[in-house]
PDB file of N, CA and C in Angstrom:
ATOM      1  N   PRO S   3      56.554-165.825 200.705  1.00 79.00           N
ATOM      2  CA  PRO S   3      56.819-167.274 200.695  1.00 79.00           C
ATOM      3  C   PRO S   3      55.927-167.975 201.780  1.00 79.00           C
ATOM      4  N   PHE S   4      55.787-169.283 201.588  1.00 84.00           N
ATOM      5  CA  PHE S   4      55.146-170.089 202.527  1.00 84.00           C
ATOM      6  C   PHE S   4      56.162-170.553 203.601  1.00 84.00           C
ATOM      7  N   LEU S   5      55.936-170.319 204.822  1.00 86.00           N
ATOM      8  CA  LEU S   5      56.923-170.718 205.852  1.00 86.00           C
ATOM      9  C   LEU S   5      56.435-171.826 206.713  1.00 86.00           C
ATOM     10  N   PRO S   6      57.286-172.734 207.108  1.00 90.00           N
ATOM     11  CA  PRO S   6      56.944-173.866 207.952  1.00 90.00           C
ATOM     12  C   PRO S   6      56.318-173.396 209.311  1.00 90.00           C
ATOM     13  N   GLY S   7      55.279-174.059 209.694  1.00 90.00           N
ATOM     14  CA  GLY S   7      54.676-173.685 210.989  1.00 90.00           C
ATOM     15  C   GLY S   7      53.672-172.599 210.921  1.00 90.00           C
ATOM     16  N   GLU S   8      53.571-171.807 209.816  1.00 90.00           N
ATOM     17  CA  GLU S   8      52.541-170.790 209.669  1.00 90.00           C
ATOM     18  C   GLU S   8      51.292-171.356 209.073  1.00 90.00           C
ATOM     19  N   THR S   9      50.160-170.770 209.431  1.00 92.00           N
ATOM     20  CA  THR S   9      48.846-171.130 208.945  1.00 92.00           C
ATOM     21  C   THR S   9      48.386-170.164 207.809  1.00 92.00           C
ATOM     22  N   TYR S  10      47.782-170.695 206.795  1.00 93.00           N
ATOM     23  CA  TYR S  10      47.300-169.922 205.764  1.00 93.00           C
ATOM     24  C   TYR S  10      45.802-170.106 205.513  1.00 93.00           C
ATOM     25  N   VAL S  11      45.146-169.158 204.913  1.00 93.00           N
ATOM     26  CA  VAL S  11      43.710-169.299 204.550  1.00 93.00           C
ATOM     27  C   VAL S  11      43.625-169.576 203.027  1.00 93.00           C
ATOM     28  N   ALA S  12      42.880-170.510 202.658  1.00 93.00           N
ATOM     29  CA  ALA S  12      42.667-170.769 201.220  1.00 93.00           C
ATOM     30  C   ALA S  12      41.266-170.307 200.893  1.00 93.00           C
ATOM     31  N   LYS S  13      41.172-169.424 199.953  1.00 93.00           N
ATOM     32  CA  LYS S  13      39.876-168.901 199.477  1.00 93.00           C
ATOM     33  C   LYS S  13      39.657-169.578 198.080  1.00 93.00           C
ATOM     34  N   VAL S  14      38.610-170.377 198.040  1.00 95.00           N
ATOM     35  CA  VAL S  14      38.372-171.217 196.804  1.00 95.00           C
ATOM     36  C   VAL S  14      37.025-170.911 196.282  1.00 95.00           C
ATOM     37  N   CYS S  15      36.975-170.756 194.954  1.00 96.00           N
ATOM     38  CA  CYS S  15      35.723-170.554 194.285  1.00 96.00           C
ATOM     39  C   CYS S  15      35.778-171.060 192.866  1.00 96.00           C
ATOM     40  N   VAL S  16      34.641-171.197 192.175  1.00 97.00           N
ATOM     41  CA  VAL S  16      34.577-171.499 190.779  1.00 97.00           C
ATOM     42  C   VAL S  16      34.533-170.070 190.122  1.00 97.00           C
ATOM     43  N   SER S  17      35.512-169.729 189.391  1.00 96.00           N
ATOM     44  CA  SER S  17      35.645-168.415 188.767  1.00 96.00           C
ATOM     45  C   SER S  17      35.129-168.305 187.360  1.00 96.00           C
ATOM     46  N   HIS S  18      34.909-169.462 186.706  1.00 96.00           N
ATOM     47  CA  HIS S  18      34.389-169.485 185.320  1.00 96.00           C
ATOM     48  C   HIS S  18      33.664-170.764 185.111  1.00 96.00           C
ATOM     49  N   ILE S  19      32.494-170.678 184.465  1.00 97.00           N
ATOM     50  CA  ILE S  19      31.812-171.884 183.930  1.00 97.00           C
ATOM     51  C   ILE S  19      31.546-171.723 182.517  1.00 97.00           C
ATOM     52  N   GLY S  20      32.134-172.613 181.702  1.00 97.00           N
ATOM     53  CA  GLY S  20      32.024-172.560 180.267  1.00 97.00           C
ATOM     54  C   GLY S  20      31.017-173.593 179.839  1.00 97.00           C
ATOM     55  N   THR S  21      31.096-173.999 178.560  1.00 97.00           N
ATOM     56  CA  THR S  21      30.212-175.056 178.076  1.00 97.00           C
ATOM     57  C   THR S  21      30.738-176.468 178.300  1.00 97.00           C
ATOM     58  N   SER S  22      32.083-176.574 178.303  1.00 98.00           N
ATOM     59  CA  SER S  22      32.703-177.889 178.530  1.00 98.00           C
ATOM     60  C   SER S  22      33.745-177.902 179.677  1.00 98.00           C
ATOM     61  N   SER S  23      33.933-176.755 180.250  1.00 98.00           N
ATOM     62  CA  SER S  23      34.966-176.607 181.294  1.00 98.00           C
ATOM     63  C   SER S  23      34.607-175.655 182.396  1.00 98.00           C
ATOM     64  N   PHE S  24      35.251-175.729 183.495  1.00 98.00           N
ATOM     65  CA  PHE S  24      35.052-174.702 184.575  1.00 98.00           C
ATOM     66  C   PHE S  24      36.469-174.484 185.210  1.00 98.00           C
ATOM     67  N   THR S  25      36.564-173.322 185.800  1.00 97.00           N
ATOM     68  CA  THR S  25      37.888-172.931 186.434  1.00 97.00           C
ATOM     69  C   THR S  25      37.709-172.818 187.995  1.00 97.00           C
ATOM     70  N   VAL S  26      38.534-173.431 188.669  1.00 97.00           N
ATOM     71  CA  VAL S  26      38.588-173.281 190.146  1.00 97.00           C
ATOM     72  C   VAL S  26      39.757-172.354 190.477  1.00 97.00           C
ATOM     73  N   GLN S  27      39.526-171.300 191.177  1.00 96.00           N
ATOM     74  CA  GLN S  27      40.531-170.333 191.636  1.00 96.00           C
ATOM     75  C   GLN S  27      40.778-170.482 193.027  1.00 96.00           C
ATOM     76  N   MET S  28      41.989-170.569 193.474  1.00 95.00           N
ATOM     77  CA  MET S  28      42.404-170.688 194.857  1.00 95.00           C
ATOM     78  C   MET S  28      43.353-169.606 195.215  1.00 95.00           C
ATOM     79  N   ASP S  29      43.068-168.770 196.161  1.00 94.00           N
ATOM     80  CA  ASP S  29      43.931-167.710 196.650  1.00 94.00           C
ATOM     81  C   ASP S  29      44.381-168.053 198.045  1.00 94.00           C
ATOM     82  N   TYR S  30      45.670-168.110 198.276  1.00 94.00           N
ATOM     83  CA  TYR S  30      46.201-168.465 199.561  1.00 94.00           C
ATOM     84  C   TYR S  30      46.756-167.158 200.224  1.00 94.00           C
ATOM     85  N   VAL S  31      46.191-166.925 201.472  1.00 93.00           N
ATOM     86  CA  VAL S  31      46.472-165.650 202.150  1.00 93.00           C
ATOM     87  C   VAL S  31      46.933-165.910 203.596  1.00 93.00           C
ATOM     88  N   HIS S  32      47.943-165.136 203.973  1.00 91.00           N
ATOM     89  CA  HIS S  32      48.408-165.184 205.353  1.00 91.00           C
ATOM     90  C   HIS S  32      47.398-164.541 206.197  1.00 91.00           C
ATOM     91  N   PRO S  33      47.135-165.012 207.421  1.00 87.00           N
ATOM     92  CA  PRO S  33      46.148-164.355 208.255  1.00 87.00           C
ATOM     93  C   PRO S  33      46.227-162.839 208.443  1.00 87.00           C
ATOM     94  N   LYS S  34      47.417-162.272 208.233  1.00 88.00           N
ATOM     95  CA  LYS S  34      47.547-160.886 208.312  1.00 88.00           C
ATOM     96  C   LYS S  34      47.134-160.165 207.042  1.00 88.00           C
ATOM     97  N   GLY S  35      46.675-160.953 206.039  1.00 87.00           N
ATOM     98  CA  GLY S  35      46.092-160.365 204.848  1.00 87.00           C
ATOM     99  C   GLY S  35      47.062-160.391 203.677  1.00 87.00           C
ATOM    100  N   GLU S  36      48.322-160.833 203.823  1.00 90.00           N
ATOM    101  CA  GLU S  36      49.236-160.840 202.737  1.00 90.00           C
ATOM    102  C   GLU S  36      48.956-161.993 201.768  1.00 90.00           C
ATOM    103  N   ALA S  37      48.840-161.686 200.444  1.00 92.00           N
ATOM    104  CA  ALA S  37      48.628-162.711 199.471  1.00 92.00           C
ATOM    105  C   ALA S  37      49.874-163.502 199.316  1.00 92.00           C
ATOM    106  N   ARG S  38      49.790-164.861 199.255  1.00 92.00           N
ATOM    107  CA  ARG S  38      50.919-165.710 199.192  1.00 92.00           C
ATOM    108  C   ARG S  38      50.987-166.511 197.832  1.00 92.00           C
ATOM    109  N   ALA S  39      49.798-166.891 197.356  1.00 93.00           N
ATOM    110  CA  ALA S  39      49.780-167.619 196.089  1.00 93.00           C
ATOM    111  C   ALA S  39      48.389-167.600 195.439  1.00 93.00           C
ATOM    112  N   LYS S  40      48.372-167.673 194.065  1.00 94.00           N
ATOM    113  CA  LYS S  40      47.080-167.782 193.369  1.00 94.00           C
ATOM    114  C   LYS S  40      47.254-169.019 192.450  1.00 94.00           C
ATOM    115  N   VAL S  41      46.244-169.835 192.432  1.00 95.00           N
ATOM    116  CA  VAL S  41      46.180-171.013 191.590  1.00 95.00           C
ATOM    117  C   VAL S  41      44.961-170.990 190.780  1.00 95.00           C
ATOM    118  N   LYS S  42      45.081-171.249 189.504  1.00 96.00           N
ATOM    119  CA  LYS S  42      43.884-171.505 188.622  1.00 96.00           C
ATOM    120  C   LYS S  42      43.896-172.849 188.110  1.00 96.00           C
ATOM    121  N   LEU S  43      42.834-173.659 188.250  1.00 97.00           N
ATOM    122  CA  LEU S  43      42.811-175.045 187.780  1.00 97.00           C
ATOM    123  C   LEU S  43      41.585-175.163 186.882  1.00 97.00           C
ATOM    124  N   VAL S  44      41.889-175.493 185.592  1.00 98.00           N
ATOM    125  CA  VAL S  44      40.799-175.626 184.625  1.00 98.00           C
ATOM    126  C   VAL S  44      40.512-177.120 184.492  1.00 98.00           C
ATOM    127  N   GLN S  45      39.244-177.434 184.685  1.00 98.00           N
ATOM    128  CA  GLN S  45      38.753-178.842 184.525  1.00 98.00           C
ATOM    129  C   GLN S  45      37.836-178.901 183.266  1.00 98.00           C
ATOM    130  N   VAL S  46      38.293-179.860 182.382  1.00 98.00           N
ATOM    131  CA  VAL S  46      37.542-180.020 181.108  1.00 98.00           C
ATOM    132  C   VAL S  46      36.845-181.344 181.119  1.00 98.00           C
ATOM    133  N   PHE S  47      35.561-181.462 180.728  1.00 98.00           N
ATOM    134  CA  PHE S  47      34.812-182.659 180.646  1.00 98.00           C
ATOM    135  C   PHE S  47      35.202-183.252 179.259  1.00 98.00           C
ATOM    136  N   VAL S  48      35.546-184.520 179.240  1.00 98.00           N
ATOM    137  CA  VAL S  48      35.913-185.191 178.024  1.00 98.00           C
ATOM    138  C   VAL S  48      35.148-186.527 177.922  1.00 98.00           C
ATOM    139  N   ASP S  49      34.927-186.969 176.680  1.00 97.00           N
ATOM    140  CA  ASP S  49      34.361-188.266 176.470  1.00 97.00           C
ATOM    141  C   ASP S  49      35.489-189.285 176.690  1.00 97.00           C
ATOM    142  N   PRO S  50      35.330-190.297 177.529  1.00 96.00           N
ATOM    143  CA  PRO S  50      36.402-191.207 177.766  1.00 96.00           C
ATOM    144  C   PRO S  50      36.891-192.049 176.613  1.00 96.00           C
ATOM    145  N   LYS S  51      36.096-192.326 175.647  1.00 97.00           N
ATOM    146  CA  LYS S  51      36.492-193.011 174.463  1.00 97.00           C
ATOM    147  C   LYS S  51      37.225-192.207 173.437  1.00 97.00           C
ATOM    148  N   SER S  52      36.592-191.060 173.043  1.00 97.00           N
ATOM    149  CA  SER S  52      37.198-190.246 171.986  1.00 97.00           C
ATOM    150  C   SER S  52      38.189-189.292 172.451  1.00 97.00           C
ATOM    151  N   GLN S  53      38.159-188.923 173.788  1.00 97.00           N
ATOM    152  CA  GLN S  53      39.024-187.927 174.430  1.00 97.00           C
ATOM    153  C   GLN S  53      38.652-186.459 173.894  1.00 97.00           C
ATOM    154  N   ASN S  54      37.477-186.364 173.252  1.00 98.00           N
ATOM    155  CA  ASN S  54      37.052-185.021 172.782  1.00 98.00           C
ATOM    156  C   ASN S  54      36.241-184.346 173.949  1.00 98.00           C
ATOM    157  N   LYS S  55      36.311-183.007 173.969  1.00 97.00           N
ATOM    158  CA  LYS S  55      35.620-182.354 175.031  1.00 97.00           C
ATOM    159  C   LYS S  55      34.133-182.502 174.811  1.00 97.00           C
ATOM    160  N   VAL S  56      33.343-182.506 175.857  1.00 98.00           N
ATOM    161  CA  VAL S  56      31.923-182.571 175.823  1.00 98.00           C
ATOM    162  C   VAL S  56      31.318-181.526 176.771  1.00 98.00           C
ATOM    163  N   ALA S  57      30.084-181.234 176.667  1.00 98.00           N
ATOM    164  CA  ALA S  57      29.350-180.257 177.526  1.00 98.00           C
ATOM    165  C   ALA S  57      29.414-180.793 178.959  1.00 98.00           C
ATOM    166  N   ILE S  58      29.453-179.778 179.804  1.00 98.00           N
ATOM    167  CA  ILE S  58      29.359-180.095 181.280  1.00 98.00           C
ATOM    168  C   ILE S  58      27.993-180.727 181.461  1.00 98.00           C
ATOM    169  N   PRO S  59      27.918-181.987 182.166  1.00 96.00           N
ATOM    170  CA  PRO S  59      26.613-182.574 182.324  1.00 96.00           C
ATOM    171  C   PRO S  59      25.752-181.723 183.239  1.00 96.00           C
ATOM    172  N   GLN S  60      24.497-181.631 182.900  1.00 97.00           N
ATOM    173  CA  GLN S  60      23.501-180.812 183.542  1.00 97.00           C
ATOM    174  C   GLN S  60      23.446-181.074 185.022  1.00 97.00           C
ATOM    175  N   GLN S  61      23.605-182.269 185.501  1.00 96.00           N
ATOM    176  CA  GLN S  61      23.549-182.618 186.964  1.00 96.00           C
ATOM    177  C   GLN S  61      24.743-181.856 187.739  1.00 96.00           C
ATOM    178  N   PHE S  62      25.783-181.486 187.060  1.00 95.00           N
ATOM    179  CA  PHE S  62      26.926-180.793 187.790  1.00 95.00           C
ATOM    180  C   PHE S  62      26.731-179.330 187.917  1.00 95.00           C
ATOM    181  N   LEU S  63      25.935-178.711 187.005  1.00 96.00           N
ATOM    182  CA  LEU S  63      25.816-177.250 187.043  1.00 96.00           C
ATOM    183  C   LEU S  63      25.370-176.621 188.357  1.00 96.00           C
ATOM    184  N   PRO S  64      24.301-177.165 188.962  1.00 96.00           N
ATOM    185  CA  PRO S  64      23.840-176.577 190.204  1.00 96.00           C
ATOM    186  C   PRO S  64      24.952-176.526 191.277  1.00 96.00           C
ATOM    187  N   ALA S  65      25.758-177.600 191.368  1.00 95.00           N
ATOM    188  CA  ALA S  65      26.892-177.701 192.373  1.00 95.00           C
ATOM    189  C   ALA S  65      27.903-176.636 192.029  1.00 95.00           C
ATOM    190  N   LEU S  66      28.286-176.496 190.812  1.00 96.00           N
ATOM    191  CA  LEU S  66      29.244-175.411 190.332  1.00 96.00           C
ATOM    192  C   LEU S  66      28.770-174.034 190.657  1.00 96.00           C
ATOM    193  N   GLU S  67      27.495-173.778 190.355  1.00 96.00           N
ATOM    194  CA  GLU S  67      26.931-172.448 190.522  1.00 96.00           C
ATOM    195  C   GLU S  67      26.901-172.031 192.013  1.00 96.00           C
ATOM    196  N   VAL S  68      26.780-172.925 192.902  1.00 96.00           N
ATOM    197  CA  VAL S  68      26.783-172.638 194.342  1.00 96.00           C
ATOM    198  C   VAL S  68      28.152-171.907 194.679  1.00 96.00           C
ATOM    199  N   PHE S  69      29.267-172.294 194.123  1.00 96.00           N
ATOM    200  CA  PHE S  69      30.553-171.810 194.397  1.00 96.00           C
ATOM    201  C   PHE S  69      31.022-170.788 193.367  1.00 96.00           C
ATOM    202  N   TYR S  70      30.147-170.353 192.487  1.00 96.00           N
ATOM    203  CA  TYR S  70      30.580-169.415 191.377  1.00 96.00           C
ATOM    204  C   TYR S  70      30.748-168.031 192.030  1.00 96.00           C
ATOM    205  N   ALA S  71      31.877-167.436 191.655  1.00 95.00           N
ATOM    206  CA  ALA S  71      32.219-166.045 191.954  1.00 95.00           C
ATOM    207  C   ALA S  71      33.148-165.579 190.794  1.00 95.00           C
ATOM    208  N   PRO S  72      32.631-164.625 189.969  1.00 85.00           N
ATOM    209  CA  PRO S  72      33.372-164.205 188.758  1.00 85.00           C
ATOM    210  C   PRO S  72      34.832-163.755 189.155  1.00 85.00           C
ATOM    211  N   ALA S  73      35.743-164.159 188.287  1.00 71.00           N
ATOM    212  CA  ALA S  73      37.194-163.764 188.514  1.00 71.00           C
ATOM    213  C   ALA S  73      37.381-162.318 188.600  1.00 71.00           C
ATOM    214  N   LYS S  74      38.159-161.822 189.508  1.00 68.00           N
ATOM    215  CA  LYS S  74      38.563-160.479 189.694  1.00 68.00           C
ATOM    216  C   LYS S  74      40.007-160.284 189.142  1.00 68.00           C
ATOM    217  N   ASN S  75      40.145-159.405 188.166  1.00 58.00           N
ATOM    218  CA  ASN S  75      41.564-159.210 187.582  1.00 58.00           C
ATOM    219  C   ASN S  75      42.323-158.121 188.316  1.00 58.00           C
TER     220      ASN S  75
END
């Protein structure tokens, strides 16, 4: 559990880059090394008018690739 007053480390990376979406993975760890939580957040690019998914804009890919680390199961 997360306890008040304790500090945790958040390890954040982009764990998947698809054609229209990417996944951000966050692992929260107690400083002693105990895993406390895992969060996966999928972001999908959509056309604002049609609400249909669209390809990730090319200008975003370099920034995503900097933080890319394949997911470990």
